[in-house]
Short mmCIF file of C-alpha atoms and ligand atoms in Angstrom, two decimals:
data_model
loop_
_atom_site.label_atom_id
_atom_site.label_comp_id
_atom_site.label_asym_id
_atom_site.label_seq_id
_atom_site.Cartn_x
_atom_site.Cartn_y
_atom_site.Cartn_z
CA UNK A 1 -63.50 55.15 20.32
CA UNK A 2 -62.17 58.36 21.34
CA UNK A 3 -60.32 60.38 18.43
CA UNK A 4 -57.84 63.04 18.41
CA UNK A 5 -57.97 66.63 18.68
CA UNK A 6 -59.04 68.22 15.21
CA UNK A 7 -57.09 70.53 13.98
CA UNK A 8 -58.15 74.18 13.37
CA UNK A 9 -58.90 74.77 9.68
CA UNK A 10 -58.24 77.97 8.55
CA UNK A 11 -61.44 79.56 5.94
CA UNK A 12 -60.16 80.73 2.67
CA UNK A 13 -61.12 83.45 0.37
CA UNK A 14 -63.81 82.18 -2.11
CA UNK A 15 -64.40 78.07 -1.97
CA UNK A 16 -63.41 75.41 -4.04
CA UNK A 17 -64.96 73.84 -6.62
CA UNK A 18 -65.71 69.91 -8.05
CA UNK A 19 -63.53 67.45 -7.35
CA UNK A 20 -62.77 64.37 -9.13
CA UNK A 21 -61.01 60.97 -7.63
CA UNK A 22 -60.00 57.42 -9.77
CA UNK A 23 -62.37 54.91 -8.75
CA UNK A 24 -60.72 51.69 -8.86
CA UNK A 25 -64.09 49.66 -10.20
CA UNK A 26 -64.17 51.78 -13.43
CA UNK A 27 -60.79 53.25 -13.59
CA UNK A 28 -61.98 56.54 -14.34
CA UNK A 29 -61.47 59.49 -12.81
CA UNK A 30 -65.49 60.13 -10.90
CA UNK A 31 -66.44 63.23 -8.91
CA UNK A 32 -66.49 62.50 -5.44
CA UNK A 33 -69.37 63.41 -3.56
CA UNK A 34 -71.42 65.27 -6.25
CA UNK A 35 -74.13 66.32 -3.43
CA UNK A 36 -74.34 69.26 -0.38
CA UNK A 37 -73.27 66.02 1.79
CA UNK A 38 -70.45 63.92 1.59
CA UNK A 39 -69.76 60.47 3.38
CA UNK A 40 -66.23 58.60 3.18
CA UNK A 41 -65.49 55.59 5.10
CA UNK A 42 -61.74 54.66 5.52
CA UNK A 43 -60.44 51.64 6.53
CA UNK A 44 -58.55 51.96 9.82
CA UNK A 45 -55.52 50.39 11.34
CA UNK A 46 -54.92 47.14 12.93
CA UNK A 47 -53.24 48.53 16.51
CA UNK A 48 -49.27 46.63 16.01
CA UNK A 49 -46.55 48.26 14.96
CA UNK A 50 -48.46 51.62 13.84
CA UNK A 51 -48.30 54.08 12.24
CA UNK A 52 -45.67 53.31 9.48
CA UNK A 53 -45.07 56.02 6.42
CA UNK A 54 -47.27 53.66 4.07
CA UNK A 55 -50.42 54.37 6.51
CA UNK A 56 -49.29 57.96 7.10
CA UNK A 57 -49.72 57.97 3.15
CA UNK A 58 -52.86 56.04 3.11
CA UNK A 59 -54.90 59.01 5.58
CA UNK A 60 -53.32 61.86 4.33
CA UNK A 61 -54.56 61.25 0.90
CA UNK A 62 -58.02 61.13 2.29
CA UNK A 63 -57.20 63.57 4.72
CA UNK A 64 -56.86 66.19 1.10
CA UNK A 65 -60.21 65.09 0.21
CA UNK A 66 -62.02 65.84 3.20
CA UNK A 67 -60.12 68.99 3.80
CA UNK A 68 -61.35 70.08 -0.40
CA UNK A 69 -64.88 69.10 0.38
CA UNK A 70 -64.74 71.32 3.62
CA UNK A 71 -63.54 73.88 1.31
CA UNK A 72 -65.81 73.54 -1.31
CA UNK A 73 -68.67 74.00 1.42
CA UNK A 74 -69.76 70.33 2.06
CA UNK A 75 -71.43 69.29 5.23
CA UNK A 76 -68.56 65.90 5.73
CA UNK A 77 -69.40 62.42 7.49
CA UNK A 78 -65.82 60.72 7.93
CA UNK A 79 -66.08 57.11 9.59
CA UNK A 80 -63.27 54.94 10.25
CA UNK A 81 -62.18 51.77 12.38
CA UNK A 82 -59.55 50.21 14.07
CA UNK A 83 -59.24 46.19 13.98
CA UNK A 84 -58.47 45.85 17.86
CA UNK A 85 -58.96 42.00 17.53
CA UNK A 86 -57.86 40.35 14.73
CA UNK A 87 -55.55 37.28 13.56
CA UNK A 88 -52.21 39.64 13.00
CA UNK A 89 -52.93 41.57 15.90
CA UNK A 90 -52.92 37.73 18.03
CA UNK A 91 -49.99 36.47 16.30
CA UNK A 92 -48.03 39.75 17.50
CA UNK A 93 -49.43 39.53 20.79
CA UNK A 94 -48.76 35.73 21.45
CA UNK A 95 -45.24 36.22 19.56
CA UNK A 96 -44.13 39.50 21.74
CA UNK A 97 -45.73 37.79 25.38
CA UNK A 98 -47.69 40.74 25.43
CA UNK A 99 -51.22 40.73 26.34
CA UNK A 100 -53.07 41.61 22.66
CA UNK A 101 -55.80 44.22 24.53
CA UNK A 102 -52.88 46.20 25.65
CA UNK A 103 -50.62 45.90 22.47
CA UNK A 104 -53.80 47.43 20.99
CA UNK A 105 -54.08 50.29 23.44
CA UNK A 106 -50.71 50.92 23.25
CA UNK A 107 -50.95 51.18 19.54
CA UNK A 108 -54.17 52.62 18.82
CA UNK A 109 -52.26 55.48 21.70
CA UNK A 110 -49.53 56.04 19.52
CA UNK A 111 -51.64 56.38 16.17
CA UNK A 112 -53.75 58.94 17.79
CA UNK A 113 -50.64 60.93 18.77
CA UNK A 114 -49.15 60.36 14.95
CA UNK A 115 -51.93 61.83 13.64
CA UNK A 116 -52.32 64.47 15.93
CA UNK A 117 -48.70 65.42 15.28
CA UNK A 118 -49.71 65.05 11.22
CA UNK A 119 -52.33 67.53 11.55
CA UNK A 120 -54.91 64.68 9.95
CA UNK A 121 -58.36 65.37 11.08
CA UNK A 122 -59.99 62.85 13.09
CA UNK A 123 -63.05 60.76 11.67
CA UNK A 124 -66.41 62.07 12.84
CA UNK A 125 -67.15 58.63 13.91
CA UNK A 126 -64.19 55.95 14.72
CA UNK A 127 -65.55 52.58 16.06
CA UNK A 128 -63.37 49.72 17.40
CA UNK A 129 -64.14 46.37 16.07
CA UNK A 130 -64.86 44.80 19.37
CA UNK A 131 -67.02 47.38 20.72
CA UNK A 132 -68.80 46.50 17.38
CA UNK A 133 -69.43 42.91 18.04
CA UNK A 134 -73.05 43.15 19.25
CA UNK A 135 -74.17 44.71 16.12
CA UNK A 136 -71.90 42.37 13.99
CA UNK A 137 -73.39 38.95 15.79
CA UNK A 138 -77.12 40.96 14.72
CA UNK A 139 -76.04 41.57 10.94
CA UNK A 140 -74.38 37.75 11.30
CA UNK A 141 -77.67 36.41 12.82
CA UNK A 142 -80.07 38.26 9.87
CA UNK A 143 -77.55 36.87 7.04
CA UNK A 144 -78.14 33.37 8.36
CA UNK A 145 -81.85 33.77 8.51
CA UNK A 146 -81.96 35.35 4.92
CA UNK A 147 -79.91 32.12 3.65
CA UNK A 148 -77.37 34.73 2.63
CA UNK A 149 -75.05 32.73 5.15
CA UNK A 150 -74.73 29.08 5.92
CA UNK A 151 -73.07 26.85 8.91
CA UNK A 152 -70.05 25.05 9.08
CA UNK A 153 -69.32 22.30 11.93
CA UNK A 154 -66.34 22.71 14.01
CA UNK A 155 -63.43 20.28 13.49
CA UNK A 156 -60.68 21.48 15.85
CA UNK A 157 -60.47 19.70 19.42
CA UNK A 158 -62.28 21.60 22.18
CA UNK A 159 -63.72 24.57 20.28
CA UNK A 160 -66.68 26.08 20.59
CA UNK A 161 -67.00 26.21 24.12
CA UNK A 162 -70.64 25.12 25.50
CA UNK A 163 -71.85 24.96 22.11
CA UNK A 164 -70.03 22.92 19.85
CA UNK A 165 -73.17 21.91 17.56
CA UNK A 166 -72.59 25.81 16.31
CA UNK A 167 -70.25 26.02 13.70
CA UNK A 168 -68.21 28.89 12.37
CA UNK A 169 -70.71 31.02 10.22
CA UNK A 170 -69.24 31.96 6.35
CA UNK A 171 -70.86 34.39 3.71
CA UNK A 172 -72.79 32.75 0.60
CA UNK A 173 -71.16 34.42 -1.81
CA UNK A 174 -73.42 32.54 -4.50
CA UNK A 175 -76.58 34.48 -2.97
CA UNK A 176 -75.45 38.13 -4.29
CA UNK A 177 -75.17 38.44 -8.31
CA UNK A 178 -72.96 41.30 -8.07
CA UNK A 179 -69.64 39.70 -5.91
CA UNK A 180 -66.86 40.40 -8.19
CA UNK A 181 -68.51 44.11 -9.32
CA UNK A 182 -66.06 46.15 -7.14
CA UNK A 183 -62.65 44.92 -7.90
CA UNK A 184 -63.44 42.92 -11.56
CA UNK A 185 -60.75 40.87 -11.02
CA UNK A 186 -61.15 37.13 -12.34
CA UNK A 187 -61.19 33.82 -10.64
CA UNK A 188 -57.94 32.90 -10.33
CA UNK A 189 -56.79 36.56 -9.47
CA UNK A 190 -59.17 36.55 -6.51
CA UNK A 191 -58.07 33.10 -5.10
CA UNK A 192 -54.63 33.98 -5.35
CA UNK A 193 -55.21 37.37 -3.54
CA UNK A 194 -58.18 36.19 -0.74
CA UNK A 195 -55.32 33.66 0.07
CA UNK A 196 -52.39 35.82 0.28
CA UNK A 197 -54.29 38.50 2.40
CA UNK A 198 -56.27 36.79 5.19
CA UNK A 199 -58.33 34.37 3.70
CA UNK A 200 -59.36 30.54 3.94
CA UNK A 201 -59.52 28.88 1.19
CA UNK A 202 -58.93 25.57 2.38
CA UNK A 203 -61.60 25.47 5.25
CA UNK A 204 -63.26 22.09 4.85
CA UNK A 205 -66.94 22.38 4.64
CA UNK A 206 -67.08 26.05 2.38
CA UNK A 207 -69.33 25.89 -0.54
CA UNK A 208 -67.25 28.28 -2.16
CA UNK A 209 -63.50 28.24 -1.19
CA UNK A 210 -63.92 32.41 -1.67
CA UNK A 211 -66.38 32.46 1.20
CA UNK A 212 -65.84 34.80 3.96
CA UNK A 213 -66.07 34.00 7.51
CA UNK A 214 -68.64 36.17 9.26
CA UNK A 215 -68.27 34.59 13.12
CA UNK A 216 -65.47 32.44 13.95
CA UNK A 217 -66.42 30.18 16.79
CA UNK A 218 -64.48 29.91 20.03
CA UNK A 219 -60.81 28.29 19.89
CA UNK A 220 -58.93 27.29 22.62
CA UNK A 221 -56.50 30.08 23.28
CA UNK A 222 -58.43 33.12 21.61
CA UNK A 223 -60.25 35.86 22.93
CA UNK A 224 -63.99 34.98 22.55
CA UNK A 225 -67.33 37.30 22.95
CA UNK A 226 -70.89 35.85 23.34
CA UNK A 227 -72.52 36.03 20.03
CA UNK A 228 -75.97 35.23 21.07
CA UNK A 229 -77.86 32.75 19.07
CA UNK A 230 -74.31 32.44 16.59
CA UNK A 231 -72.44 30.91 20.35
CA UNK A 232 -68.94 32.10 21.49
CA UNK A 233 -66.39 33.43 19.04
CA UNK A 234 -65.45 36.51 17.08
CA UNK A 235 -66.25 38.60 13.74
CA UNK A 236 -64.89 38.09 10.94
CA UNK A 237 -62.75 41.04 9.21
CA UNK A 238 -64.98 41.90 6.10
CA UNK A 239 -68.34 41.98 8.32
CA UNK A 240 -66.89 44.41 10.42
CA UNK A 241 -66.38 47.51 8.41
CA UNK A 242 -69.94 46.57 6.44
CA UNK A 243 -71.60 46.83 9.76
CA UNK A 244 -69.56 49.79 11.33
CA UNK A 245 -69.95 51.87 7.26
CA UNK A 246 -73.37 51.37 6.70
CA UNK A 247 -74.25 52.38 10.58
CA UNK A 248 -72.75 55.46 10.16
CA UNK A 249 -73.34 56.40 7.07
CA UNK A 250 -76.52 54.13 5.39
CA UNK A 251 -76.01 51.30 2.44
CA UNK A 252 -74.92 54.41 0.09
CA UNK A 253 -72.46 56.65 0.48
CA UNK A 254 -69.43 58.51 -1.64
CA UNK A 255 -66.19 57.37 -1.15
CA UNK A 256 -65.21 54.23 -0.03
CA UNK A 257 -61.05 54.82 1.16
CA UNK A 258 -58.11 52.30 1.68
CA UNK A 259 -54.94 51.04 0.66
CA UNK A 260 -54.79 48.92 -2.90
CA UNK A 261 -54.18 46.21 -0.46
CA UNK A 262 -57.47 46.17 0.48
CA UNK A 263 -59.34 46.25 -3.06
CA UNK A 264 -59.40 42.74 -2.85
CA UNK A 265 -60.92 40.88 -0.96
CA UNK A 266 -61.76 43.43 1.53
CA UNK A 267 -63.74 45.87 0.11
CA UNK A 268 -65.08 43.15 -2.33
CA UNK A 269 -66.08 41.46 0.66
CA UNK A 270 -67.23 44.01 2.87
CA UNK A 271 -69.32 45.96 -0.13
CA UNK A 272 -70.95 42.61 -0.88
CA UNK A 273 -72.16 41.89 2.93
CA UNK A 274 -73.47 45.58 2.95
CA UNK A 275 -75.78 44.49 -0.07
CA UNK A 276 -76.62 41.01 1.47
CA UNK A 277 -77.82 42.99 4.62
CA UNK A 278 -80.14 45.62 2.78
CA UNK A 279 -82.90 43.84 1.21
CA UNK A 280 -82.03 44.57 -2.57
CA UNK A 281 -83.11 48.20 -2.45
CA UNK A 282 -81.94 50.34 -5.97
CA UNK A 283 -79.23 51.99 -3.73
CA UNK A 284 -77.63 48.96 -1.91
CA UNK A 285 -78.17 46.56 -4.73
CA UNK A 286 -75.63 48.81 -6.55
CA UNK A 287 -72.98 48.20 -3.87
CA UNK A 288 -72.18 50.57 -0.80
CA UNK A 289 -70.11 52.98 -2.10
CA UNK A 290 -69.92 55.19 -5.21
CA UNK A 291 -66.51 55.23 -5.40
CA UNK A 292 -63.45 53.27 -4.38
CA UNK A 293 -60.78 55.33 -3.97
CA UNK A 294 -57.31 53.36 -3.40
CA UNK A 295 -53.58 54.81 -2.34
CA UNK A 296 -50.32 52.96 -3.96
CA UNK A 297 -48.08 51.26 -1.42
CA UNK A 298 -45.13 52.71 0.07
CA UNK A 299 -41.91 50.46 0.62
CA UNK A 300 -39.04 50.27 1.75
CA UNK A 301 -36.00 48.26 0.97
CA UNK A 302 -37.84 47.03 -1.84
CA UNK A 303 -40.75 45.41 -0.35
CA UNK A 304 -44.12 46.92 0.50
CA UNK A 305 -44.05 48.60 3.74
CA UNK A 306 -45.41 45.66 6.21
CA UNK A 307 -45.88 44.84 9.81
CA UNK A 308 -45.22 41.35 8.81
CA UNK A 309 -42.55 41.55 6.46
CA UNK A 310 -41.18 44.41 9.60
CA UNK A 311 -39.38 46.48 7.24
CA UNK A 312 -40.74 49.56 8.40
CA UNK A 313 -40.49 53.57 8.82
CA UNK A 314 -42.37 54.54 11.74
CA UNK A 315 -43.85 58.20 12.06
CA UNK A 316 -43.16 57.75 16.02
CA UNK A 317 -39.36 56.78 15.66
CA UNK A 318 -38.91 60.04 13.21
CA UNK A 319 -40.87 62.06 15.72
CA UNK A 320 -39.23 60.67 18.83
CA UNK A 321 -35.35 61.94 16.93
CA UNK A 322 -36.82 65.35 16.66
CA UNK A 323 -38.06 65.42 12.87
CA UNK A 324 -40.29 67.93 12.26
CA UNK A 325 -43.64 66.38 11.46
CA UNK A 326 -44.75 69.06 8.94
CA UNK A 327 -41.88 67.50 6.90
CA UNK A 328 -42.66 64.24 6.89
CA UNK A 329 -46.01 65.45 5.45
CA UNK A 330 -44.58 67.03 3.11
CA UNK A 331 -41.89 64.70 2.28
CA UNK A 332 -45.39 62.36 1.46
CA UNK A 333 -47.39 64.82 -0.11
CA UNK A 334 -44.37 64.76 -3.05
CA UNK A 335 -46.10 62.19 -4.14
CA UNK A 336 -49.01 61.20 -5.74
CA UNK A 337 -51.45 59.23 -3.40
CA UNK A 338 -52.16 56.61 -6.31
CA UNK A 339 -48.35 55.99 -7.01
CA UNK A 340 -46.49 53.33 -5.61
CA UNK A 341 -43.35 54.55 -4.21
CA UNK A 342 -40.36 53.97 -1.91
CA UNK A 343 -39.47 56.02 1.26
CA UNK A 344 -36.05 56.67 1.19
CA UNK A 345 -33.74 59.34 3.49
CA UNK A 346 -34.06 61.94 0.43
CA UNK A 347 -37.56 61.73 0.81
CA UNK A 348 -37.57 63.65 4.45
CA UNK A 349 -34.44 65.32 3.31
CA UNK A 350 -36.24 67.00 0.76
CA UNK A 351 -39.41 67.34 3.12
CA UNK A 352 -37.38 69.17 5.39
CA UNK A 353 -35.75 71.87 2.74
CA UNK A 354 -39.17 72.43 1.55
CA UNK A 355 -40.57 73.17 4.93
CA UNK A 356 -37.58 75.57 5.91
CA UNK A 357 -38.05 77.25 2.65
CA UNK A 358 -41.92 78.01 3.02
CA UNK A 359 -41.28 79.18 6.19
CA UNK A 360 -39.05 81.42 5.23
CA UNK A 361 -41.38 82.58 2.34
CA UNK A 362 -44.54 83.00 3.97
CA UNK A 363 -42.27 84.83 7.31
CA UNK A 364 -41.55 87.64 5.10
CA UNK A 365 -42.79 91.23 4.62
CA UNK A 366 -45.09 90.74 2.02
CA UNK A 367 -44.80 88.40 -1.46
CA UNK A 368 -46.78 88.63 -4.88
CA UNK A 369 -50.44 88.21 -4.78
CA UNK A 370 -51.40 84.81 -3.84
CA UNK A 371 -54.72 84.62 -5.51
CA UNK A 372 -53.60 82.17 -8.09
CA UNK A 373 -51.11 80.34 -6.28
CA UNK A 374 -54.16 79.78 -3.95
CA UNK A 375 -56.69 78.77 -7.22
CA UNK A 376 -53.60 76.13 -8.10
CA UNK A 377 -53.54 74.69 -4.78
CA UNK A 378 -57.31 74.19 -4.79
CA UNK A 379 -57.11 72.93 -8.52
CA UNK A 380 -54.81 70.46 -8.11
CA UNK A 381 -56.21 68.89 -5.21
CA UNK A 382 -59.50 69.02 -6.84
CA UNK A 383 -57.49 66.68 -10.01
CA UNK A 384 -57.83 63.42 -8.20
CA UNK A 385 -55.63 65.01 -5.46
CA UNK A 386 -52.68 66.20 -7.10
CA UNK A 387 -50.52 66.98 -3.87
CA UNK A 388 -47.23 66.79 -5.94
CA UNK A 389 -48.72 69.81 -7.93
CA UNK A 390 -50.29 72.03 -5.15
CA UNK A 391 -46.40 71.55 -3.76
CA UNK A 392 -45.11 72.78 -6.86
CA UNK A 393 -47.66 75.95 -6.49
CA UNK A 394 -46.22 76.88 -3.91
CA UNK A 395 -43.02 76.03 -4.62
CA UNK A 396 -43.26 78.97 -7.68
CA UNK A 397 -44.69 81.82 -5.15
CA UNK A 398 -41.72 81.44 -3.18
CA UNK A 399 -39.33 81.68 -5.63
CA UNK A 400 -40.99 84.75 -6.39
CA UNK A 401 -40.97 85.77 -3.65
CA UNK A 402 -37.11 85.69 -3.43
CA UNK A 403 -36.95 87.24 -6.73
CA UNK A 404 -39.70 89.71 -5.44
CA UNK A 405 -41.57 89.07 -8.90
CA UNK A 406 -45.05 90.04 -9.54
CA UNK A 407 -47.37 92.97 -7.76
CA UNK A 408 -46.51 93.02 -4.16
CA UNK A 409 -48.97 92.52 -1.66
CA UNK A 410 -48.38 92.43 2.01
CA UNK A 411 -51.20 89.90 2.54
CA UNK A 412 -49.87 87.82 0.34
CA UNK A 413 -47.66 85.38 2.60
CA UNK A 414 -50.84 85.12 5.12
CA UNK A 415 -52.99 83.84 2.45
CA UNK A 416 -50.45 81.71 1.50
CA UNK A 417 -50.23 80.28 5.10
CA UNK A 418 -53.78 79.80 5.51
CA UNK A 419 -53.96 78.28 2.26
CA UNK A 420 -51.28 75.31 2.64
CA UNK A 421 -52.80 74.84 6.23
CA UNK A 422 -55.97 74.17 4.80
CA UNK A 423 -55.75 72.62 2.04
CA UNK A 424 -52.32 70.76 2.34
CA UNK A 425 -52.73 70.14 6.15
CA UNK A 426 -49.08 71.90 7.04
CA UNK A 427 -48.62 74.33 9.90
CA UNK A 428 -45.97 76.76 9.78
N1 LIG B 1 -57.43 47.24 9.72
C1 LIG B 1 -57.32 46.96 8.31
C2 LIG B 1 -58.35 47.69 7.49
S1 LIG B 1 -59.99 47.43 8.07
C3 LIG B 1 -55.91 47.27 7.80
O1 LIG B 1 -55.68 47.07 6.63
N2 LIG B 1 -55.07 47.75 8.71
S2 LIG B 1 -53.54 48.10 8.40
O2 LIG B 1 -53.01 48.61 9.64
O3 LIG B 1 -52.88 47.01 7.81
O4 LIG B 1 -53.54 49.24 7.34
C4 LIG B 1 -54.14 50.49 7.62
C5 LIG B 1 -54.31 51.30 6.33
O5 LIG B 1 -53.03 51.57 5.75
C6 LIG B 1 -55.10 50.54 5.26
O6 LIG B 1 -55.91 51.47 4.56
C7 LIG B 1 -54.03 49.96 4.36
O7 LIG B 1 -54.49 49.80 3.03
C8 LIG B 1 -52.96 51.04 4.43
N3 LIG B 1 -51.60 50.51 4.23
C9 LIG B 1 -51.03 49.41 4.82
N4 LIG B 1 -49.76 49.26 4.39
C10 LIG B 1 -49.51 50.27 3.51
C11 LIG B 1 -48.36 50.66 2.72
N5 LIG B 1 -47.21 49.99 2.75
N6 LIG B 1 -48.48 51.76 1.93
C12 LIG B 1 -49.63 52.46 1.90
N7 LIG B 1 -50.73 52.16 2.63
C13 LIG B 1 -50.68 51.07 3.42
ZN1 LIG B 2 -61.72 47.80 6.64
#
């Protein structure tokens, strides 16, 4: 699909150093990307009501890891999706009396302009998942042949089309010895969660009542896409972002990115189809993805931040009454990606004094040398993304400079500027 514009990163003196994320398999903090290379795959919207604060949240935290790899000199592969066909995305669609391709244009439109305004940098590659279909009915069509994926007849009047001996086509999650490795959540915990977030359970004629569907067959009333030998229907979710990461990126790669939301059973799921698809090689036997790196959920009015629960805070509403994007990034960046948290009117309250303040700061004629404000920044970020610290950083320099503390050096507020923008993302 076609991105947004990038936006221009400003080179620092000197270049940042390791940095370490928590991976949510081991619970440790890992360094991300230990190579010359790094590859991150994040898990992309599904185009209806976009792009609330909690998503905002989501991509700016990974948007401070890609910017500290660019600044630590890495060459950066950043892949990402958008779910333009998918159950939710139907339900709004048949609900609203809209036609569901153009609720996703419409959407997917607005989230590129969010993010444009947010100064997030746009994946290197960003596939949609129907314009992924052919390559999803050819992973589908090799799982079935390895016996990593079995049948299952159709039972609802008139579907499937032409083809009706073709069932719907679900994972065998029995076939790969490591399901359960990414998220090590037990039994009950994962039927409880595959339920609550998407899943089937109760589908008469699963082995396993945690198998994923890979190809749903054609319904009566849903869009449907010829999947070759497989017959009419559509992908399932998991299958999707297996197919669309290891395309761009191979069966291994560093950072695996989402919302905790998605730990299970989606990147479960999707990590354990990428393995089923490579045949058992040291790499992709391990699992796709070295480390799983998950943001907390925002809420509001005590509930996670939802499409479906529709208690929302949308980036488009606060831009469209003349807020100041810069300070609703910083009014996120006050807190730490991993945290859950509420968004509240003090939150862009105090993103907007913050913003007027630096402004102010780095506007001036001259401040104290910036060389360790601008080390801070970078080591904070480089702590498993510390934003809430790099803020306070700069926070101290320009309380300095109001105090005019320290040696004063008339490059200082430029460095400063550069530094925020590259680092922190925020444009004076
Ligand atoms: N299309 C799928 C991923 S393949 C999806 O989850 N889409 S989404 O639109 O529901 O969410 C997009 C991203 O925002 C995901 O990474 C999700 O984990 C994250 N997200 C959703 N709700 C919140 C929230 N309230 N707070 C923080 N992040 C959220
Ligand atoms: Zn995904």
């Amino acid at each position: 699909m076609r991105t947004w514009p990038s936006p221009e990163i400003p080179v620092l003196p000197g270049q940042g150093g390791r940095i370490r994320v928590h991976d949510s398999t081991t619970g440790t903090l890992v360094e991300a990307a230990p190579g010359r290379d790094a590859g991150m795959y994040v898990c992309g919207i599904t185009p209806y009501d976009a792009t609330h604060i909690g998503h905002a949240a989501t991509y700016l935290a990974f948007d401070l890891l890609l910017r500290a790899w660019r600044d630590a000199g890495k060459s950066v592969t950043y892949v990402s999706n958008v779910t333009d066909v998918d159950d939710p995305l139907l339900e709004r669609a048949a609900d609203t009396g809209v036609d569901w391709r153009a609720l996703a244009l419409e959407q997917t439109a607005l989230f590129r302009e969010d993010m444009t305004a947010l100064g997030v940098v746009p994946p290197d590659v960003w596939d949609g998942a129907v314009e992924s279909i052919p390559r999803v009915v050819a992973a589908v069509e090799q799982m079935l042949a390895d016996g990593t994926a079995y049948r299952v007849p159709l039972r609802d009047p008139g579907s499937g089309g032409a083809r009706r001996d073709l069932g719907d086509v679900y994972a065998d999650l029995s076939a790969d010895r490591l399901f359960g490795t990414v998220s090590r959540l037990d039994r009950a915990q994962m039927l409880a969660l595959f339920a609550e977030r998407g899943g089937d359970p109760d589908a008469p004629g699963k082995r396993d009542p945690l198998d994923p569907v890979l190809w749903r067959r054609e319904r009566v009333g849903e869009p449907t896409w010829d999947g070759a030998s497989l017959g009419t229907g559509r992908p399932g979710w998991h299958i999707e972002c297996a197919v669309i990461a290891r395309d761009a990126l191979g069966v291994s790669f560093d950072v695996q990115g989402g919302g905790t939301d998605l730990l299970f059973p989606h990147h479960e799921m999707s990590a354990s189809h990428v393995r089923s698809l490579t045949a058992a090689g040291p790499d992709g036997a391990a699992g796709c993805a070295h480390a799983h790196v998950h943001a907390g959920m925002v809420a509001l009015d005590g509930h996670k931040m939802s499409k479906s629960r529709g208690n929302l805070e949308l980036v488009s509403r606060l831009r469209s009454t003349g807020v100041d994007p810069m300070a609703v990034r910083l009014a996120i960046l006050a807190h730490h990606y991993r945290q859950d948290w509420e968004w509240t009117a003090d939150d862009l309250a105090a993103g907007e004094a913050r913003l007027a303040r630096w402004r102010d700061a780095v506007s001036g004629n001259g401040g104290p040398d910036a060389s360790a404000t601008l080390g801070e920044i970078r080591a904070a970020v480089a702590d498993d993304l510390d934003a809430p610290r790099a803020l306070r950083a700069v926070d101290a320099w320009c309380d300095a400079v109001g105090d005019r503390d320290g040696t004063w050096d008339l490059g200082a507020p430029g460095v400063v500027a550069r530094a925020v923008d590259a680092l922190l993302g925020i444009r004076f």
